[in-house]
Short mmCIF file of C-alpha atoms in Angstrom, two decimals:
data_model
loop_
_atom_site.label_atom_id
_atom_site.label_comp_id
_atom_site.label_asym_id
_atom_site.label_seq_id
_atom_site.Cartn_x
_atom_site.Cartn_y
_atom_site.Cartn_z
CA MET K 1 16.40 8.87 13.47
CA PRO K 2 13.19 10.51 12.85
CA LEU K 3 10.26 8.15 13.02
CA THR K 4 7.00 8.32 11.27
CA ALA K 5 4.34 6.13 11.96
CA THR K 6 2.00 5.28 9.30
CA THR K 7 0.27 2.29 7.39
CA LEU K 8 0.22 0.71 3.83
CA GLY K 9 -3.52 1.46 3.84
CA LEU K 10 -6.08 -1.10 2.79
CA PHE K 11 -8.32 -1.05 5.93
CA PRO K 12 -11.05 -3.53 6.94
CA LEU K 13 -14.31 -1.96 6.42
CA PRO K 14 -15.96 -0.72 9.89
CA ASP K 15 -18.28 -3.09 11.18
CA ASP K 16 -21.52 -1.10 10.90
CA ALA K 17 -20.20 -0.01 7.13
CA ARG K 18 -20.04 -3.81 6.26
CA GLU K 19 -23.63 -4.45 7.54
CA THR K 20 -25.14 -1.31 5.93
CA LEU K 21 -23.65 -2.51 2.51
CA ALA K 22 -24.73 -5.77 2.90
CA ASP K 23 -28.23 -4.73 3.64
CA LEU K 24 -28.67 -2.29 0.74
CA LYS K 25 -31.11 -3.73 -1.77
CA GLY K 26 -29.54 -4.32 -5.13
CA HIS K 27 -25.87 -3.55 -4.13
CA GLN K 28 -23.32 -5.97 -5.18
CA LYS K 29 -20.23 -4.78 -3.43
CA GLY K 30 -17.49 -3.81 -6.01
CA ASP K 31 -19.74 -3.83 -9.14
CA LEU K 32 -20.17 -0.29 -9.51
CA VAL K 33 -17.91 1.95 -11.46
CA SER K 34 -16.28 5.07 -9.66
CA GLY K 35 -18.56 7.91 -9.67
CA ASP K 36 -21.85 5.51 -10.42
CA GLU K 37 -22.44 4.69 -6.60
CA PRO K 38 -26.14 5.54 -5.77
CA PRO K 39 -26.01 8.39 -3.22
CA GLU K 40 -26.46 6.00 -0.29
CA ILE K 41 -23.50 3.71 -1.16
CA GLU K 42 -21.49 6.84 -1.54
CA ALA K 43 -22.62 8.09 1.87
CA VAL K 44 -21.64 4.77 3.36
CA TYR K 45 -17.96 5.05 1.92
CA ASP K 46 -17.94 8.64 3.10
CA ASP K 47 -18.63 7.43 6.58
CA ALA K 48 -16.24 4.68 6.50
CA ARG K 49 -13.52 6.96 5.23
CA ALA K 50 -14.09 9.46 8.04
CA THR K 51 -14.14 6.42 10.51
CA HIS K 52 -10.77 5.38 9.18
CA LEU K 53 -9.21 8.69 9.52
CA ASP K 54 -10.41 9.01 12.95
CA THR K 55 -9.16 5.86 13.92
CA GLN K 56 -5.58 6.75 12.73
CA GLN K 57 -5.81 10.20 14.42
CA ALA K 58 -6.69 8.59 17.71
CA ALA K 59 -4.13 6.21 17.75
CA GLY K 60 -1.58 8.92 16.98
CA LEU K 61 -0.10 7.88 13.61
CA ASP K 62 1.92 10.78 12.09
CA LEU K 63 0.51 10.25 8.50
CA HIS K 64 -2.87 9.04 7.44
CA VAL K 65 -4.18 7.30 4.66
CA GLU K 66 -7.79 7.20 3.22
CA GLY K 67 -8.26 3.66 3.93
CA GLN K 68 -9.30 2.34 0.59
CA ALA K 69 -12.86 1.34 1.69
CA ARG K 70 -13.99 1.17 -1.81
CA TRP K 71 -10.93 -1.02 -3.00
CA ASP K 72 -12.76 -4.25 -2.83
CA ASP K 73 -10.41 -5.81 -5.47
CA MET K 74 -7.43 -4.51 -3.36
CA LEU K 75 -4.47 -3.74 -5.33
CA ALA K 76 -6.32 -4.18 -8.40
CA HIS K 77 -8.80 -1.22 -7.52
CA PRO K 78 -7.33 1.37 -9.98
CA LEU K 79 -7.88 -0.85 -12.97
CA THR K 80 -11.16 -2.69 -12.05
CA VAL K 81 -12.89 0.80 -11.87
CA ASN K 82 -11.47 1.97 -15.30
CA ASP K 83 -13.55 2.25 -18.57
CA ALA K 84 -10.72 0.64 -20.59
CA VAL K 85 -10.87 -2.40 -18.31
CA ASP K 86 -13.36 -5.50 -18.13
CA THR K 87 -13.63 -7.47 -14.98
CA GLY K 88 -13.29 -11.16 -15.19
CA GLY K 89 -14.19 -13.84 -12.75
CA ILE K 90 -12.65 -14.31 -9.30
CA VAL K 91 -9.01 -15.34 -9.03
CA ARG K 92 -6.58 -16.02 -6.29
CA TYR K 93 -4.90 -13.01 -4.56
CA TYR K 94 -1.17 -14.05 -4.28
CA ASP K 95 -0.67 -16.98 -2.36
CA ASN K 96 -3.19 -16.90 0.31
CA ASN K 97 -6.86 -17.28 0.55
CA ASN K 98 -7.85 -13.58 -0.45
CA PHE K 99 -9.55 -13.27 -3.80
CA TYR K 100 -10.32 -10.51 -6.17
CA ARG K 101 -11.64 -10.01 -9.69
CA ASP K 102 -9.51 -10.30 -12.66
CA PRO K 103 -8.87 -7.06 -14.43
CA ILE K 104 -8.89 -7.58 -18.27
CA VAL K 105 -7.30 -4.50 -20.21
CA THR K 106 -9.23 -3.99 -23.44
CA ASP K 107 -8.33 -0.63 -24.64
CA ALA K 108 -5.97 2.22 -24.15
CA LEU K 109 -5.48 3.06 -20.46
CA GLU K 110 -6.07 6.59 -19.35
CA ALA K 111 -6.08 8.14 -15.61
CA SER K 112 -10.02 8.36 -14.44
CA GLY K 113 -9.15 10.28 -10.93
CA ASP K 114 -10.60 7.77 -9.00
CA VAL K 115 -8.14 7.57 -6.19
CA ALA K 116 -7.62 11.59 -6.35
CA ARG K 117 -11.47 11.96 -5.72
CA ASP K 118 -11.14 9.86 -2.53
CA LEU K 119 -7.86 11.51 -1.34
CA GLU K 120 -9.49 14.92 -2.06
CA ARG K 121 -12.33 13.61 0.45
CA ALA K 122 -10.33 12.42 2.80
CA GLY K 123 -7.90 15.82 2.82
CA GLU K 124 -11.11 17.34 4.69
CA HIS K 125 -10.22 15.27 7.64
CA THR K 126 -6.47 15.47 7.91
CA ASP K 127 -3.67 18.06 7.37
CA SER K 128 -1.21 14.86 7.39
CA LEU K 129 -2.39 12.78 4.11
CA GLN K 130 -0.52 9.80 2.78
CA ALA K 131 -1.58 8.34 -0.76
CA VAL K 132 -1.36 4.73 -1.57
CA LEU K 133 -1.16 3.13 -5.08
CA PRO K 134 -0.18 -0.41 -6.07
CA GLY K 135 3.10 -0.19 -7.87
CA PRO K 136 3.00 -0.87 -11.77
CA TYR K 137 4.98 -4.23 -11.75
CA SER K 138 2.46 -5.62 -9.20
CA LEU K 139 -0.50 -4.21 -11.03
CA ALA K 140 0.90 -5.92 -14.42
CA GLU K 141 1.06 -9.28 -12.44
CA LEU K 142 -2.44 -9.12 -11.20
CA ALA K 143 -3.84 -7.93 -14.53
CA THR K 144 -4.68 -9.60 -17.89
CA ASP K 145 -3.46 -7.62 -20.98
CA ASP K 146 -6.01 -8.11 -23.97
CA TYR K 147 -4.85 -4.91 -25.94
CA TYR K 148 -1.10 -4.04 -25.71
CA GLY K 149 -0.03 -7.26 -26.97
CA ASP K 150 3.49 -7.06 -25.40
CA ASP K 151 4.71 -7.57 -21.75
CA ALA K 152 7.10 -4.48 -21.99
CA ASP K 153 4.59 -2.16 -23.72
CA PHE K 154 1.99 -3.36 -21.00
CA LEU K 155 4.11 -2.63 -17.99
CA ALA K 156 5.39 0.91 -19.45
CA ALA K 157 1.62 1.64 -19.86
CA LEU K 158 0.61 0.76 -16.40
CA GLY K 159 3.53 3.21 -15.50
CA ASP K 160 1.93 5.91 -17.66
CA PHE K 161 -1.51 5.28 -16.27
CA LEU K 162 -0.37 5.04 -12.57
CA ALA K 163 1.62 8.52 -13.17
CA GLY K 164 -1.43 10.40 -14.69
CA GLU K 165 -3.65 8.92 -11.41
CA ALA K 166 -0.90 10.20 -9.17
CA ALA K 167 -0.63 13.66 -11.21
CA GLU K 168 -4.14 14.42 -10.21
CA PHE K 169 -3.85 13.89 -6.33
CA PRO K 170 -4.10 16.67 -4.15
CA ASP K 171 -1.18 17.91 -1.67
CA VAL K 172 0.13 14.80 0.00
CA ASP K 173 2.87 14.36 2.34
CA ALA K 174 3.92 10.78 0.98
CA LEU K 175 3.02 8.16 -1.78
CA PHE K 176 3.56 4.45 -0.90
CA LEU K 177 3.78 2.33 -3.93
CA LEU K 178 2.78 -1.19 -2.86
CA GLU K 179 4.97 -3.76 -4.90
CA PRO K 180 4.76 -7.33 -3.55
CA SER K 181 5.03 -8.92 -6.58
CA LEU K 182 8.42 -7.81 -6.64
CA ALA K 183 9.26 -10.21 -4.13
CA THR K 184 6.69 -13.07 -4.59
CA ASP K 185 7.26 -13.06 -8.45
CA PRO K 186 10.16 -11.16 -9.20
CA PRO K 187 11.00 -10.11 -12.64
CA GLY K 188 14.07 -11.61 -14.33
CA ASP K 189 16.73 -9.95 -16.48
CA GLY K 190 15.78 -7.20 -18.71
CA PRO K 191 12.17 -7.07 -17.01
CA ASP K 192 13.72 -6.04 -13.60
CA ALA K 193 15.24 -2.81 -15.21
CA ARG K 194 11.79 -2.17 -17.12
CA ALA K 195 10.05 -2.66 -13.62
CA SER K 196 12.31 0.00 -12.24
CA ASP K 197 11.58 2.43 -15.03
CA ALA K 198 7.90 2.14 -14.71
CA ILE K 199 8.00 3.05 -10.98
CA ASP K 200 10.30 5.78 -11.90
CA THR K 201 7.50 7.09 -14.09
CA VAL K 202 5.04 7.05 -11.32
CA ALA K 203 7.34 8.49 -8.97
CA SER K 204 8.21 11.50 -11.21
CA ALA K 205 4.59 12.35 -11.25
CA VAL K 206 4.31 13.67 -7.64
CA ASP K 207 6.10 16.34 -5.71
CA ALA K 208 6.20 14.21 -2.34
CA PRO K 209 8.18 11.46 -1.07
CA VAL K 210 7.76 8.23 -2.88
CA ILE K 211 8.51 5.12 -1.00
CA VAL K 212 8.24 1.65 -2.74
CA GLN K 213 7.26 -0.99 -0.33
CA SER K 214 7.21 -4.68 -0.81
CA TYR K 215 6.37 -7.42 1.35
CA TRP K 216 5.75 -11.21 1.62
CA GLY K 217 9.29 -11.68 1.30
CA ALA K 218 12.51 -10.06 0.12
CA LEU K 219 13.53 -8.95 -3.16
CA PRO K 220 16.31 -10.73 -5.19
CA ASP K 221 19.43 -8.88 -5.31
CA LYS K 222 19.47 -7.68 -8.76
CA VAL K 223 15.70 -6.47 -8.37
CA TYR K 224 16.65 -4.69 -5.61
CA ALA K 225 19.67 -3.18 -6.97
CA HIS K 226 17.58 -2.19 -10.11
CA LEU K 227 15.08 -0.60 -7.76
CA LEU K 228 17.61 1.68 -6.48
CA ASP K 229 17.95 2.99 -9.88
CA ALA K 230 14.73 4.78 -9.88
CA ASP K 231 14.25 8.15 -8.53
CA ILE K 232 12.47 7.17 -5.33
CA ASP K 233 12.83 8.39 -1.88
CA GLY K 234 12.61 5.24 0.17
CA VAL K 235 12.37 1.46 0.44
CA GLY K 236 9.99 -0.58 2.27
CA LEU K 237 11.05 -3.94 3.98
CA ASP K 238 9.00 -6.65 5.56
CA LEU K 239 10.83 -7.38 8.83
CA VAL K 240 8.11 -9.63 9.74
CA SER K 241 8.39 -12.49 7.20
CA ALA K 242 11.97 -11.87 5.94
CA PRO K 243 14.14 -9.60 8.33
CA ASP K 244 17.44 -11.25 7.87
CA ASP K 245 17.36 -11.01 3.82
CA ASN K 246 16.06 -7.59 3.93
CA ALA K 247 18.71 -6.62 6.24
CA VAL K 248 21.56 -8.09 4.05
CA LEU K 249 20.10 -6.21 0.90
CA VAL K 250 20.24 -2.88 2.64
CA GLY K 251 23.92 -3.72 4.21
CA GLU K 252 25.10 -4.63 0.85
CA TYR K 253 23.18 -2.53 -1.51
CA GLY K 254 22.45 0.52 0.43
CA ALA K 255 19.21 2.41 0.49
CA PRO K 256 17.71 5.74 -0.31
CA ASP K 257 17.35 8.64 2.32
CA ALA K 258 14.31 7.23 3.89
CA ILE K 259 13.32 3.59 4.51
CA SER K 260 10.21 2.20 5.52
CA LEU K 261 10.07 -1.06 8.11
CA GLY K 262 7.07 -3.33 8.23
CA LEU K 263 7.27 -4.19 12.00
CA VAL K 264 3.69 -5.44 12.67
CA ASP K 265 2.05 -8.25 10.89
CA GLY K 266 -0.72 -7.27 9.02
CA GLN K 267 -2.03 -10.85 8.24
CA ASN K 268 -2.10 -11.94 11.93
CA THR K 269 -4.63 -11.36 14.71
CA LEU K 270 -1.87 -11.64 17.37
CA VAL K 271 -1.47 -7.88 18.38
CA GLU K 272 2.24 -7.06 19.03
CA SER K 273 3.30 -5.09 21.97
CA PRO K 274 5.30 -1.91 21.76
CA ASP K 275 7.91 -3.64 23.37
CA ILE K 276 7.92 -6.24 20.39
CA ILE K 277 8.09 -3.49 17.85
CA GLU K 278 10.87 -1.51 19.51
CA GLU K 279 12.75 -4.79 19.65
CA ARG K 280 12.46 -5.49 15.99
CA LEU K 281 13.43 -1.97 15.15
CA ASP K 282 16.46 -2.35 17.30
CA TRP K 283 17.42 -5.23 15.78
CA PHE K 284 17.37 -3.61 12.45
CA THR K 285 19.50 -0.72 13.34
CA GLU K 286 21.86 -2.67 15.27
CA ARG K 287 22.66 -4.79 12.19
CA LEU K 288 23.46 -1.61 10.19
CA PRO K 289 25.59 0.33 12.43
CA GLY K 290 26.47 3.79 11.05
CA MET K 291 24.01 3.80 8.46
CA ASP K 292 21.39 7.22 9.03
CA PHE K 293 18.33 7.80 7.43
CA THR K 294 16.49 11.09 7.00
CA THR K 295 13.13 9.39 7.50
CA THR K 296 11.99 6.03 8.84
CA TYR K 297 8.56 4.91 8.47
CA LEU K 298 6.88 2.47 10.70
CA THR K 299 4.45 0.27 9.39
CA PRO K 300 2.57 -2.86 9.35
CA ASN K 301 4.18 -5.23 6.83
CA THR K 302 1.16 -5.61 4.49
CA GLU K 303 -2.28 -4.19 4.09
CA LEU K 304 -4.74 -4.91 7.09
CA PHE K 305 -7.94 -5.52 5.35
CA HIS K 306 -8.56 -8.98 6.60
CA LEU K 307 -7.94 -8.23 10.38
CA PRO K 308 -10.92 -8.05 12.78
CA THR K 309 -11.61 -4.14 13.49
CA ASN K 310 -10.54 -4.60 17.19
CA LYS K 311 -7.11 -6.11 16.01
CA PHE K 312 -6.51 -3.49 13.34
CA GLU K 313 -7.16 -0.65 15.84
CA ALA K 314 -5.13 -2.39 18.31
CA LYS K 315 -2.24 -2.74 16.00
CA LEU K 316 -2.33 0.75 15.03
CA ASP K 317 -2.21 1.85 18.78
CA ALA K 318 0.84 -0.11 19.42
CA LEU K 319 2.66 1.07 16.18
CA ALA K 320 2.21 4.74 17.04
CA THR K 321 3.13 4.21 20.97
CA ALA K 322 6.34 2.50 20.00
CA ALA K 323 7.34 5.29 17.65
CA ASP K 324 6.58 7.82 20.24
CA ARG K 325 8.38 5.89 22.84
CA VAL K 326 11.49 5.81 20.83
CA ASP K 327 11.60 9.28 19.64
CA ALA K 328 10.99 10.44 23.51
CA THR K 329 13.96 8.13 24.42
CA GLU K 330 16.09 9.78 21.77
CA VAL K 331 15.33 13.34 22.58
CA ASP K 332 16.01 12.48 26.49
CA ALA K 333 19.46 10.84 25.58
#
């Protein structure tokens, strides 16, 4: 069972970057469109990206994300920087106390290359680059449609838009599509198949393994079954908030060749020990005897943005240490 330690991205800003951005006169964080940041702001984000990559390499992760320091609106970021989108007022981010600006789509969406540009810069620091994008269904749930006029058309357009963004990526070793809304606000009959189709559109745009990771719960049976119809390489499961339900899903419906397991709590400052991470991994594998995967990704169960820097770094260290210990044990065996 080859293990790959990685993350879902969306890291906390390094402390010095947070302070510098707050001090820069006239900078309202998040209000600048991609490519329009003044050089001094762009330099801060470049430094934050380099710091994020150094942190992942020092921890010993196998794949490295760009860190998404510029993603002030979290998963909504690819829309809020797009020319076809107006940003509305502040709204709640899912069911917790996170907030973001409401992206209002007012015109036909076209890829901007925003995410690809950040990945190209990250690629200067690592040979093990992993991309992160919101999934099309979650983006549809986070956004307001003021152009397409039909839910099905809007979801399909978001799939095409994200596929266009992904097609501009440099070479990456994996793409994680983050789809928490599939668990928190699952689609019903009909929309569940359309969500799978939109995911399939994005997955077809990259020549790399594509893993669809949900969190904050488990998917309903039909949503999960439809997800497996998409041409994806792996599914991600939140084993912190819904371990039993997710294990049952895989036991009943199977999974693609790869699986991603959220074993570290991305929303809690309590740092799990490598022993706890190993116990959660062992629990899952024991529930599914005989099931083998070409790759098992070990990740936090959510993004890590709201953790203090020291807790964020400690969780990465624990995750990489656990993966190394399990790999070493299997080699010795």
